[in-house]
Amino acid sequence: MENLPSILTPDLGLLFWMLLAFLVVFIVLSKFGFPVIIQMVEKRKNYIDESLRKAHEASERLENIQQEGESILQQAREKQSQILKEASDTREAIVEKAQQKAKDESSRLISDAKTEIETEKQNALRDIRSQVADLSVQIAEKIVREKLSSDKAQMELINQMLNDISIDKTNV
């Protein structure tokens, strides 16, 4: 064992001084170093815990925001559906109203046309009657002139009329 370097086989004095240096370093570290290291580790632990808590809160907020977003989106879809239904109902009401108005207008126009036709018919009948009456008077006038062209025929007509009048008075 004599060939081994001295570091592997230290002598007793070296061990004493090494132990003394270790104890001094350990005492200094335990007095000044370890509290600072422990405090730094505690701060780091608290920071990590706080970060985890904040991350968890952020995750919950994100989940709440997503739920709110879905809720808002659902409400928007319902509102859109409601608006489309109202627009469809309004369109149908407008179309129905326009159809009814068109029917009323066509009924009024037909009624007006019938009234106008009836008026024109009455006017035409009156005109025809007037023309027939004028024509009848003209024909009667010609016939009477021909019949009453002689004095004898005129006297016979007067006697006949007087007889008719007297017969009518006796019957009354």
Short mmCIF file of C-alpha atoms in Angstrom, two decimals:
data_model
loop_
_atom_site.label_atom_id
_atom_site.label_comp_id
_atom_site.label_asym_id
_atom_site.label_seq_id
_atom_site.Cartn_x
_atom_site.Cartn_y
_atom_site.Cartn_z
CA MET A 1 0.00 0.00 0.00
CA GLU A 2 2.86 2.21 -0.06
CA ASN A 3 2.55 2.92 -3.74
CA LEU A 4 -0.84 4.51 -3.47
CA PRO A 5 -1.03 8.27 -3.70
CA SER A 6 -1.51 10.17 -0.47
CA ILE A 7 -4.95 11.38 -1.39
CA LEU A 8 -6.33 7.85 -1.24
CA THR A 9 -4.66 7.12 2.05
CA PRO A 10 -4.65 10.37 3.99
CA ASP A 11 -2.85 10.54 7.28
CA LEU A 12 -4.49 11.43 10.54
CA GLY A 13 -3.49 15.12 10.63
CA LEU A 14 -4.92 15.74 7.21
CA LEU A 15 -8.19 14.11 8.26
CA PHE A 16 -8.35 16.31 11.34
CA TRP A 17 -7.86 19.52 9.40
CA MET A 18 -10.31 18.42 6.73
CA LEU A 19 -12.88 17.61 9.39
CA LEU A 20 -12.30 20.96 11.08
CA ALA A 21 -12.61 22.86 7.77
CA PHE A 22 -15.79 20.89 6.97
CA LEU A 23 -17.30 21.76 10.35
CA VAL A 24 -16.45 25.46 9.96
CA VAL A 25 -17.94 25.53 6.47
CA PHE A 26 -20.97 23.59 7.67
CA ILE A 27 -21.52 25.94 10.63
CA VAL A 28 -21.12 29.03 8.43
CA LEU A 29 -23.45 27.55 5.84
CA SER A 30 -26.00 26.51 8.43
CA LYS A 31 -25.84 29.94 10.07
CA PHE A 32 -25.82 32.08 6.93
CA GLY A 33 -26.19 29.95 3.77
CA PHE A 34 -28.91 27.44 4.50
CA PRO A 35 -31.50 30.03 5.69
CA VAL A 36 -30.92 32.05 2.53
CA ILE A 37 -31.11 28.91 0.35
CA ILE A 38 -34.22 27.71 2.21
CA GLN A 39 -35.76 31.16 1.90
CA MET A 40 -35.00 31.19 -1.84
CA VAL A 41 -36.44 27.68 -2.21
CA GLU A 42 -39.55 28.76 -0.26
CA LYS A 43 -39.93 31.86 -2.46
CA ARG A 44 -39.52 29.72 -5.55
CA LYS A 45 -42.07 27.19 -4.18
CA ASN A 46 -44.51 30.00 -3.35
CA TYR A 47 -43.98 31.52 -6.80
CA ILE A 48 -44.62 28.15 -8.47
CA ASP A 49 -47.68 27.54 -6.25
CA GLU A 50 -48.99 31.04 -7.06
CA SER A 51 -48.31 30.48 -10.75
CA LEU A 52 -50.14 27.14 -10.63
CA ARG A 53 -53.06 28.78 -8.82
CA LYS A 54 -53.17 31.60 -11.37
CA ALA A 55 -52.92 29.09 -14.21
CA HIS A 56 -55.79 27.13 -12.68
CA GLU A 57 -57.85 30.34 -12.31
CA ALA A 58 -57.00 31.32 -15.88
CA SER A 59 -58.07 27.86 -17.03
CA GLU A 60 -61.37 28.21 -15.15
CA ARG A 61 -61.87 31.70 -16.56
CA LEU A 62 -61.14 30.42 -20.06
CA GLU A 63 -63.63 27.60 -19.52
CA ASN A 64 -66.22 30.12 -18.24
CA ILE A 65 -65.50 32.40 -21.20
CA GLN A 66 -65.91 29.47 -23.58
CA GLN A 67 -69.21 28.55 -21.91
CA GLU A 68 -70.34 32.18 -22.07
CA GLY A 69 -69.26 32.32 -25.70
CA GLU A 70 -71.25 29.18 -26.49
CA SER A 71 -74.21 30.59 -24.56
CA ILE A 72 -73.99 33.88 -26.45
CA LEU A 73 -73.63 31.99 -29.72
CA GLN A 74 -76.70 29.89 -28.87
CA GLN A 75 -78.65 33.03 -27.96
CA ALA A 76 -77.55 34.62 -31.23
CA ARG A 77 -78.71 31.54 -33.14
CA GLU A 78 -82.07 31.62 -31.34
CA LYS A 79 -82.39 35.35 -32.01
CA GLN A 80 -81.50 34.78 -35.67
CA SER A 81 -84.09 32.02 -35.89
CA GLN A 82 -86.68 34.26 -34.24
CA ILE A 83 -85.87 37.15 -36.57
CA LEU A 84 -86.09 34.87 -39.62
CA LYS A 85 -89.43 33.52 -38.40
CA GLU A 86 -90.74 37.05 -37.81
CA ALA A 87 -89.50 38.11 -41.25
CA SER A 88 -91.22 35.08 -42.80
CA ASP A 89 -94.45 35.85 -40.93
CA THR A 90 -94.25 39.49 -41.96
CA ARG A 91 -93.60 38.50 -45.57
CA GLU A 92 -96.55 36.13 -45.52
CA ALA A 93 -98.76 38.80 -43.94
CA ILE A 94 -97.68 41.34 -46.58
CA VAL A 95 -98.29 38.85 -49.39
CA GLU A 96 -101.68 37.92 -47.95
CA LYS A 97 -102.58 41.59 -47.51
CA ALA A 98 -101.49 42.35 -51.08
CA GLN A 99 -103.53 39.41 -52.39
CA GLN A 100 -106.58 40.55 -50.42
CA LYS A 101 -106.10 44.10 -51.66
CA ALA A 102 -105.79 42.80 -55.23
CA LYS A 103 -108.98 40.74 -54.78
CA ASP A 104 -110.81 43.73 -53.33
CA GLU A 105 -109.57 45.96 -56.13
CA SER A 106 -110.58 43.42 -58.80
CA SER A 107 -114.01 43.03 -57.16
CA ARG A 108 -114.39 46.80 -57.14
CA LEU A 109 -113.30 47.06 -60.77
CA ILE A 110 -115.70 44.28 -61.78
CA SER A 111 -118.49 45.95 -59.83
CA ASP A 112 -117.70 49.30 -61.43
CA ALA A 113 -117.56 47.67 -64.87
CA LYS A 114 -120.92 45.94 -64.27
CA THR A 115 -122.44 49.24 -63.12
CA GLU A 116 -121.02 51.02 -66.15
CA ILE A 117 -122.26 48.26 -68.46
CA GLU A 118 -125.72 48.44 -66.89
CA THR A 119 -125.73 52.22 -67.25
CA GLU A 120 -124.63 51.97 -70.88
CA LYS A 121 -127.28 49.29 -71.45
CA GLN A 122 -129.99 51.52 -69.94
CA ASN A 123 -128.77 54.46 -72.00
CA ALA A 124 -128.77 52.31 -75.16
CA LEU A 125 -132.28 51.01 -74.39
CA ARG A 126 -133.49 54.55 -73.76
CA ASP A 127 -131.87 55.68 -76.98
CA ILE A 128 -133.43 52.76 -78.90
CA ARG A 129 -136.82 53.43 -77.34
CA SER A 130 -136.53 57.08 -78.22
CA GLN A 131 -135.58 56.22 -81.76
CA VAL A 132 -138.40 53.64 -81.97
CA ALA A 133 -140.86 56.21 -80.58
CA ASP A 134 -139.69 58.83 -83.07
CA LEU A 135 -139.87 56.30 -85.87
CA SER A 136 -143.33 55.19 -84.74
CA VAL A 137 -144.54 58.76 -84.61
CA GLN A 138 -143.14 59.39 -88.07
CA ILE A 139 -144.76 56.21 -89.41
CA ALA A 140 -148.06 57.02 -87.69
CA GLU A 141 -147.91 60.55 -89.04
CA LYS A 142 -147.41 59.26 -92.57
CA ILE A 143 -150.22 56.74 -92.18
CA VAL A 144 -152.59 59.34 -90.70
CA ARG A 145 -151.77 61.81 -93.47
CA GLU A 146 -152.52 59.19 -96.06
CA LYS A 147 -155.77 58.17 -94.37
CA LEU A 148 -156.86 61.68 -93.64
CA SER A 149 -156.01 63.07 -97.00
CA SER A 150 -159.70 63.42 -97.88
CA ASP A 151 -162.44 65.35 -96.01
CA LYS A 152 -164.64 62.32 -95.87
CA ALA A 153 -161.99 60.25 -94.11
CA GLN A 154 -161.43 63.03 -91.58
CA MET A 155 -165.18 63.19 -90.75
CA GLU A 156 -165.39 59.44 -90.31
CA LEU A 157 -162.40 59.53 -87.89
CA ILE A 158 -163.97 62.35 -85.84
CA ASN A 159 -167.33 60.51 -85.60
CA GLN A 160 -165.60 57.32 -84.58
CA MET A 161 -163.66 59.14 -81.83
CA LEU A 162 -166.81 60.79 -80.51
CA ASN A 163 -168.54 57.42 -80.42
CA ASP A 164 -165.62 55.94 -78.50
CA ILE A 165 -165.73 58.79 -75.98
CA SER A 166 -169.47 58.45 -75.45
CA ILE A 167 -169.18 54.67 -75.03
CA ASP A 168 -166.43 55.18 -72.45
CA LYS A 169 -168.60 57.64 -70.45
CA THR A 170 -171.56 55.29 -70.38
CA ASN A 171 -169.38 52.43 -69.13
CA VAL A 172 -168.06 54.50 -66.25
#
